[in-house]
Amino acid sequence: MLLWLAAGLLATAAVAAPTTYSGEAPVANQSEAARAGALKTALAEVVMRLSGDPGILARSEVANAVAGADKLVLQYRYRRDNVTDDAGASVSRLVLVAEFDSDAVDRMLAGAGFAGGGASVAIDATPVEKRIWLSGIHSAADYARALGYLTRQAQVRRSWPVEARGDGILVHLVLAGDFSRWLGLVGTDMVLQVNSASPPVQGIDATLALSP
């Protein structure tokens, strides 16, 4: 049954939507003008996070791409957060969460001298093999999003599902470079969250969860 489920999920993933990079920004309201500004902020955050270089926004090709963030966004949604203001009072904040075309962003970063998707990682490093447990997989779309994210990481040379159970899947990874460094990069990208970097379970090197 597990093998049948994994095969079915793989077949669905083959025709799934393009993988994305997630970014977010606070927004005053849901107007078109407010959304346009928030998309630029969200894409700028994605670019800085992937490149690891805050100064990258000063490059003309990157600045032009950020200015045209509406051309790279695939979908967006709004989220309402409860936060504490400077006076200690609880206030509601509206946040725009955008999903940008990862291929287009990677091409733009490559033009600026970066490889995208954690580009500063040396992809010619000695490969290591690890197994991770991914939870939060409730549908084929969740599966495609999680596995698609893994396949576009510069440090991930190969990844494939080994087992499916409940809302989780066991994934075998072949990584270039340090596993701990990769886990640190994954935690900043808002797609997967690291639950444990050293779970007390034999045969599992880390547990992660798909972000909502």
mmCIF file of C-alpha atoms in Angstrom:
data_model
loop_
_atom_site.group_PDB
_atom_site.id
_atom_site.type_symbol
_atom_site.label_atom_id
_atom_site.label_comp_id
_atom_site.label_asym_id
_atom_site.label_seq_id
_atom_site.Cartn_x
_atom_site.Cartn_y
_atom_site.Cartn_z
ATOM 1 C CA MET A 1 0.000 0.000 0.000
ATOM 2 C CA LEU A 2 2.831 2.385 0.875
ATOM 3 C CA LEU A 3 4.580 1.722 -2.427
ATOM 4 C CA TRP A 4 1.301 2.278 -4.299
ATOM 5 C CA LEU A 5 0.735 5.577 -2.493
ATOM 6 C CA ALA A 6 4.252 6.808 -3.207
ATOM 7 C CA ALA A 7 3.935 5.863 -6.878
ATOM 8 C CA GLY A 8 0.637 7.704 -7.125
ATOM 9 C CA LEU A 9 2.061 10.791 -5.482
ATOM 10 C CA LEU A 10 5.044 10.744 -7.820
ATOM 11 C CA ALA A 11 2.773 10.580 -10.842
ATOM 12 C CA THR A 12 0.762 13.549 -9.572
ATOM 13 C CA ALA A 13 3.935 15.500 -8.832
ATOM 14 C CA ALA A 14 5.064 15.108 -12.418
ATOM 15 C CA VAL A 15 2.225 17.363 -13.592
ATOM 16 C CA ALA A 16 2.125 19.654 -10.544
ATOM 17 C CA ALA A 17 2.476 23.404 -10.605
ATOM 18 C CA PRO A 18 5.965 24.952 -10.787
ATOM 19 C CA THR A 19 7.963 25.106 -7.583
ATOM 20 C CA THR A 20 8.117 28.451 -5.859
ATOM 21 C CA TYR A 21 10.065 30.637 -3.472
ATOM 22 C CA SER A 22 7.947 32.061 -0.654
ATOM 23 C CA GLY A 23 8.265 35.623 0.579
ATOM 24 C CA GLU A 24 6.105 37.816 2.765
ATOM 25 C CA ALA A 25 5.647 41.444 3.738
ATOM 26 C CA PRO A 26 3.291 43.427 5.995
ATOM 27 C CA VAL A 27 0.594 45.297 4.106
ATOM 28 C CA ALA A 28 -1.817 48.050 5.147
ATOM 29 C CA ASN A 29 -4.798 46.648 3.243
ATOM 30 C CA GLN A 30 -5.727 44.489 0.261
ATOM 31 C CA SER A 31 -5.751 47.285 -2.290
ATOM 32 C CA GLU A 32 -3.885 46.950 -5.584
ATOM 33 C CA ALA A 33 -1.417 49.698 -4.657
ATOM 34 C CA ALA A 34 -0.617 48.164 -1.274
ATOM 35 C CA ARG A 35 -0.231 44.726 -2.859
ATOM 36 C CA ALA A 36 2.185 46.033 -5.516
ATOM 37 C CA GLY A 37 4.495 47.483 -2.872
ATOM 38 C CA ALA A 38 4.300 44.383 -0.686
ATOM 39 C CA LEU A 39 5.172 42.094 -3.621
ATOM 40 C CA LYS A 40 8.367 44.076 -4.211
ATOM 41 C CA THR A 41 9.264 43.850 -0.527
ATOM 42 C CA ALA A 42 8.541 40.117 -0.457
ATOM 43 C CA LEU A 43 10.649 39.440 -3.563
ATOM 44 C CA ALA A 44 13.506 41.566 -2.196
ATOM 45 C CA GLU A 45 13.429 39.460 0.974
ATOM 46 C CA VAL A 46 13.584 36.259 -1.094
ATOM 47 C CA VAL A 47 16.518 37.529 -3.174
ATOM 48 C CA MET A 48 18.530 38.589 -0.123
ATOM 49 C CA ARG A 49 17.807 35.329 1.659
ATOM 50 C CA LEU A 50 18.848 33.153 -1.285
ATOM 51 C CA SER A 51 21.962 35.127 -2.174
ATOM 52 C CA GLY A 52 23.089 35.849 1.387
ATOM 53 C CA ASP A 53 24.125 39.298 0.138
ATOM 54 C CA PRO A 54 22.083 42.334 1.309
ATOM 55 C CA GLY A 55 23.946 44.454 -1.231
ATOM 56 C CA ILE A 56 22.592 42.442 -4.153
ATOM 57 C CA LEU A 57 19.600 44.777 -4.416
ATOM 58 C CA ALA A 58 21.937 47.542 -5.571
ATOM 59 C CA ARG A 59 22.662 45.656 -8.802
ATOM 60 C CA SER A 60 20.645 47.044 -11.684
ATOM 61 C CA GLU A 61 19.423 43.700 -13.037
ATOM 62 C CA VAL A 62 18.237 42.639 -9.586
ATOM 63 C CA ALA A 63 16.641 46.010 -8.839
ATOM 64 C CA ASN A 64 14.758 45.822 -12.147
ATOM 65 C CA ALA A 65 13.532 42.313 -11.365
ATOM 66 C CA VAL A 66 12.345 43.362 -7.902
ATOM 67 C CA ALA A 67 10.579 46.381 -9.411
ATOM 68 C CA GLY A 68 8.691 43.955 -11.666
ATOM 69 C CA ALA A 69 7.805 41.541 -8.872
ATOM 70 C CA ASP A 70 4.256 41.252 -10.211
ATOM 71 C CA LYS A 71 5.685 39.493 -13.287
ATOM 72 C CA LEU A 72 7.383 36.794 -11.184
ATOM 73 C CA VAL A 73 4.604 36.072 -8.688
ATOM 74 C CA LEU A 74 2.585 32.898 -9.311
ATOM 75 C CA GLN A 75 0.115 33.274 -6.472
ATOM 76 C CA TYR A 76 -0.405 35.199 -3.262
ATOM 77 C CA ARG A 77 -2.598 35.177 -0.195
ATOM 78 C CA TYR A 78 -3.144 37.250 2.934
ATOM 79 C CA ARG A 79 -2.552 36.202 6.523
ATOM 80 C CA ARG A 80 -3.697 37.930 9.699
ATOM 81 C CA ASP A 81 -1.130 37.892 12.546
ATOM 82 C CA ASN A 82 -1.617 38.981 16.135
ATOM 83 C CA VAL A 83 1.491 40.858 17.304
ATOM 84 C CA THR A 84 2.501 43.010 20.262
ATOM 85 C CA ASP A 85 3.163 46.706 19.625
ATOM 86 C CA ASP A 86 5.721 48.916 21.379
ATOM 87 C CA ALA A 87 3.225 49.687 24.156
ATOM 88 C CA GLY A 88 2.714 45.986 24.863
ATOM 89 C CA ALA A 89 -0.779 45.865 23.385
ATOM 90 C CA SER A 90 -1.933 43.072 21.107
ATOM 91 C CA VAL A 91 -2.681 44.306 17.592
ATOM 92 C CA SER A 92 -3.686 42.621 14.346
ATOM 93 C CA ARG A 93 -1.319 42.834 11.359
ATOM 94 C CA LEU A 94 -2.100 41.930 7.762
ATOM 95 C CA VAL A 95 0.669 40.080 5.906
ATOM 96 C CA LEU A 96 0.896 39.275 2.205
ATOM 97 C CA VAL A 97 2.434 35.863 1.466
ATOM 98 C CA ALA A 98 3.651 35.508 -2.125
ATOM 99 C CA GLU A 99 4.895 32.515 -4.118
ATOM 100 C CA PHE A 100 7.421 33.490 -6.808
ATOM 101 C CA ASP A 101 8.493 31.463 -9.852
ATOM 102 C CA SER A 102 11.659 29.733 -8.641
ATOM 103 C CA ASP A 103 13.041 29.159 -12.151
ATOM 104 C CA ALA A 104 12.716 32.848 -13.031
ATOM 105 C CA VAL A 105 14.276 33.929 -9.740
ATOM 106 C CA ASP A 106 17.133 31.452 -10.191
ATOM 107 C CA ARG A 107 17.820 32.772 -13.696
ATOM 108 C CA MET A 108 17.910 36.318 -12.371
ATOM 109 C CA LEU A 109 20.281 35.357 -9.548
ATOM 110 C CA ALA A 110 22.495 33.451 -11.980
ATOM 111 C CA GLY A 111 22.759 36.603 -14.073
ATOM 112 C CA ALA A 112 23.929 38.426 -10.962
ATOM 113 C CA GLY A 113 26.584 35.793 -10.251
ATOM 114 C CA PHE A 114 24.645 33.509 -7.922
ATOM 115 C CA ALA A 115 23.227 30.043 -8.550
ATOM 116 C CA GLY A 116 19.992 30.532 -6.613
ATOM 117 C CA GLY A 117 18.358 28.259 -4.046
ATOM 118 C CA GLY A 118 21.170 28.651 -1.509
ATOM 119 C CA ALA A 119 23.755 29.513 -4.153
ATOM 120 C CA SER A 120 26.636 30.095 -1.802
ATOM 121 C CA VAL A 121 26.801 26.325 -1.147
ATOM 122 C CA ALA A 122 29.718 24.580 -2.853
ATOM 123 C CA ILE A 123 27.935 22.083 -5.070
ATOM 124 C CA ASP A 124 31.125 20.147 -5.829
ATOM 125 C CA ALA A 125 31.558 19.127 -2.189
ATOM 126 C CA THR A 126 31.814 15.463 -1.189
ATOM 127 C CA PRO A 127 28.287 13.994 -1.226
ATOM 128 C CA VAL A 128 26.665 12.695 1.953
ATOM 129 C CA GLU A 129 23.528 10.572 2.200
ATOM 130 C CA LYS A 130 20.854 11.281 4.794
ATOM 131 C CA ARG A 131 17.266 10.335 5.509
ATOM 132 C CA ILE A 132 14.714 12.894 6.659
ATOM 133 C CA TRP A 133 11.118 12.518 7.804
ATOM 134 C CA LEU A 134 8.744 15.114 6.341
ATOM 135 C CA SER A 135 5.410 15.611 8.098
ATOM 136 C CA GLY A 136 2.485 17.814 7.134
ATOM 137 C CA ILE A 137 1.907 16.004 3.817
ATOM 138 C CA HIS A 138 -1.886 15.889 3.569
ATOM 139 C CA SER A 139 -2.338 15.793 -0.200
ATOM 140 C CA ALA A 140 -0.598 15.240 -3.518
ATOM 141 C CA ALA A 141 -0.208 19.014 -3.775
ATOM 142 C CA ASP A 142 1.633 19.072 -0.434
ATOM 143 C CA TYR A 143 3.845 16.243 -1.657
ATOM 144 C CA ALA A 144 4.663 18.060 -4.886
ATOM 145 C CA ARG A 145 5.451 21.276 -3.020
ATOM 146 C CA ALA A 146 7.782 19.552 -0.545
ATOM 147 C CA LEU A 147 9.628 17.374 -3.060
ATOM 148 C CA GLY A 148 9.770 20.208 -5.566
ATOM 149 C CA TYR A 149 11.410 22.397 -2.957
ATOM 150 C CA LEU A 150 14.033 19.739 -2.266
ATOM 151 C CA THR A 151 14.865 19.214 -5.926
ATOM 152 C CA ARG A 152 15.579 22.898 -6.537
ATOM 153 C CA GLN A 153 18.079 23.175 -3.663
ATOM 154 C CA ALA A 154 21.626 23.628 -4.946
ATOM 155 C CA GLN A 155 23.025 21.375 -2.226
ATOM 156 C CA VAL A 156 20.611 18.508 -2.998
ATOM 157 C CA ARG A 157 21.949 16.272 -5.741
ATOM 158 C CA ARG A 158 19.211 13.652 -5.535
ATOM 159 C CA SER A 159 16.099 13.014 -3.452
ATOM 160 C CA TRP A 160 13.515 10.248 -3.541
ATOM 161 C CA PRO A 161 10.719 8.966 -1.256
ATOM 162 C CA VAL A 162 11.331 5.733 0.601
ATOM 163 C CA GLU A 163 8.177 5.314 2.652
ATOM 164 C CA ALA A 164 4.822 7.033 3.188
ATOM 165 C CA ARG A 165 2.884 6.775 6.452
ATOM 166 C CA GLY A 166 0.132 8.924 7.901
ATOM 167 C CA ASP A 167 0.827 12.567 7.059
ATOM 168 C CA GLY A 168 4.552 11.996 6.519
ATOM 169 C CA ILE A 169 7.096 10.597 4.093
ATOM 170 C CA LEU A 170 10.616 9.301 4.558
ATOM 171 C CA VAL A 171 12.956 10.887 1.999
ATOM 172 C CA HIS A 172 16.466 9.774 1.084
ATOM 173 C CA LEU A 173 18.781 12.689 0.231
ATOM 174 C CA VAL A 174 22.161 12.859 -1.464
ATOM 175 C CA LEU A 175 23.672 16.169 -0.418
ATOM 176 C CA ALA A 176 26.759 18.082 -1.498
ATOM 177 C CA GLY A 177 28.436 19.368 1.626
ATOM 178 C CA ASP A 178 27.519 19.638 5.274
ATOM 179 C CA PHE A 179 24.103 18.347 6.378
ATOM 180 C CA SER A 180 23.869 20.730 9.347
ATOM 181 C CA ARG A 181 24.528 23.702 7.075
ATOM 182 C CA TRP A 182 21.780 22.560 4.726
ATOM 183 C CA LEU A 183 19.337 22.250 7.616
ATOM 184 C CA GLY A 184 20.195 25.809 8.618
ATOM 185 C CA LEU A 185 19.473 27.073 5.108
ATOM 186 C CA VAL A 186 16.204 25.153 4.911
ATOM 187 C CA GLY A 187 14.961 26.773 8.094
ATOM 188 C CA THR A 188 15.190 30.264 6.586
ATOM 189 C CA ASP A 189 13.155 29.522 3.474
ATOM 190 C CA MET A 190 9.688 29.185 5.048
ATOM 191 C CA VAL A 191 8.753 26.083 3.065
ATOM 192 C CA LEU A 192 10.069 23.394 5.413
ATOM 193 C CA GLN A 193 10.606 23.793 9.151
ATOM 194 C CA VAL A 194 13.208 21.763 11.023
ATOM 195 C CA ASN A 195 11.635 20.008 14.002
ATOM 196 C CA SER A 196 14.710 18.064 15.096
ATOM 197 C CA ALA A 197 18.248 17.936 13.710
ATOM 198 C CA SER A 198 18.992 14.753 15.652
ATOM 199 C CA PRO A 199 15.820 12.767 16.393
ATOM 200 C CA PRO A 200 16.123 9.673 18.619
ATOM 201 C CA VAL A 201 14.892 7.423 15.822
ATOM 202 C CA GLN A 202 17.175 4.944 14.087
ATOM 203 C CA GLY A 203 17.442 5.526 10.342
ATOM 204 C CA ILE A 204 16.163 9.115 10.444
ATOM 205 C CA ASP A 205 18.734 11.907 10.525
ATOM 206 C CA ALA A 206 16.312 14.845 10.905
ATOM 207 C CA THR A 207 12.588 15.545 11.091
ATOM 208 C CA LEU A 208 11.020 18.427 9.198
ATOM 209 C CA ALA A 209 7.502 19.687 8.584
ATOM 210 C CA LEU A 210 5.911 21.336 5.568
ATOM 211 C CA SER A 211 4.825 24.879 6.420
ATOM 212 C CA PRO A 212 1.111 25.639 5.901
#
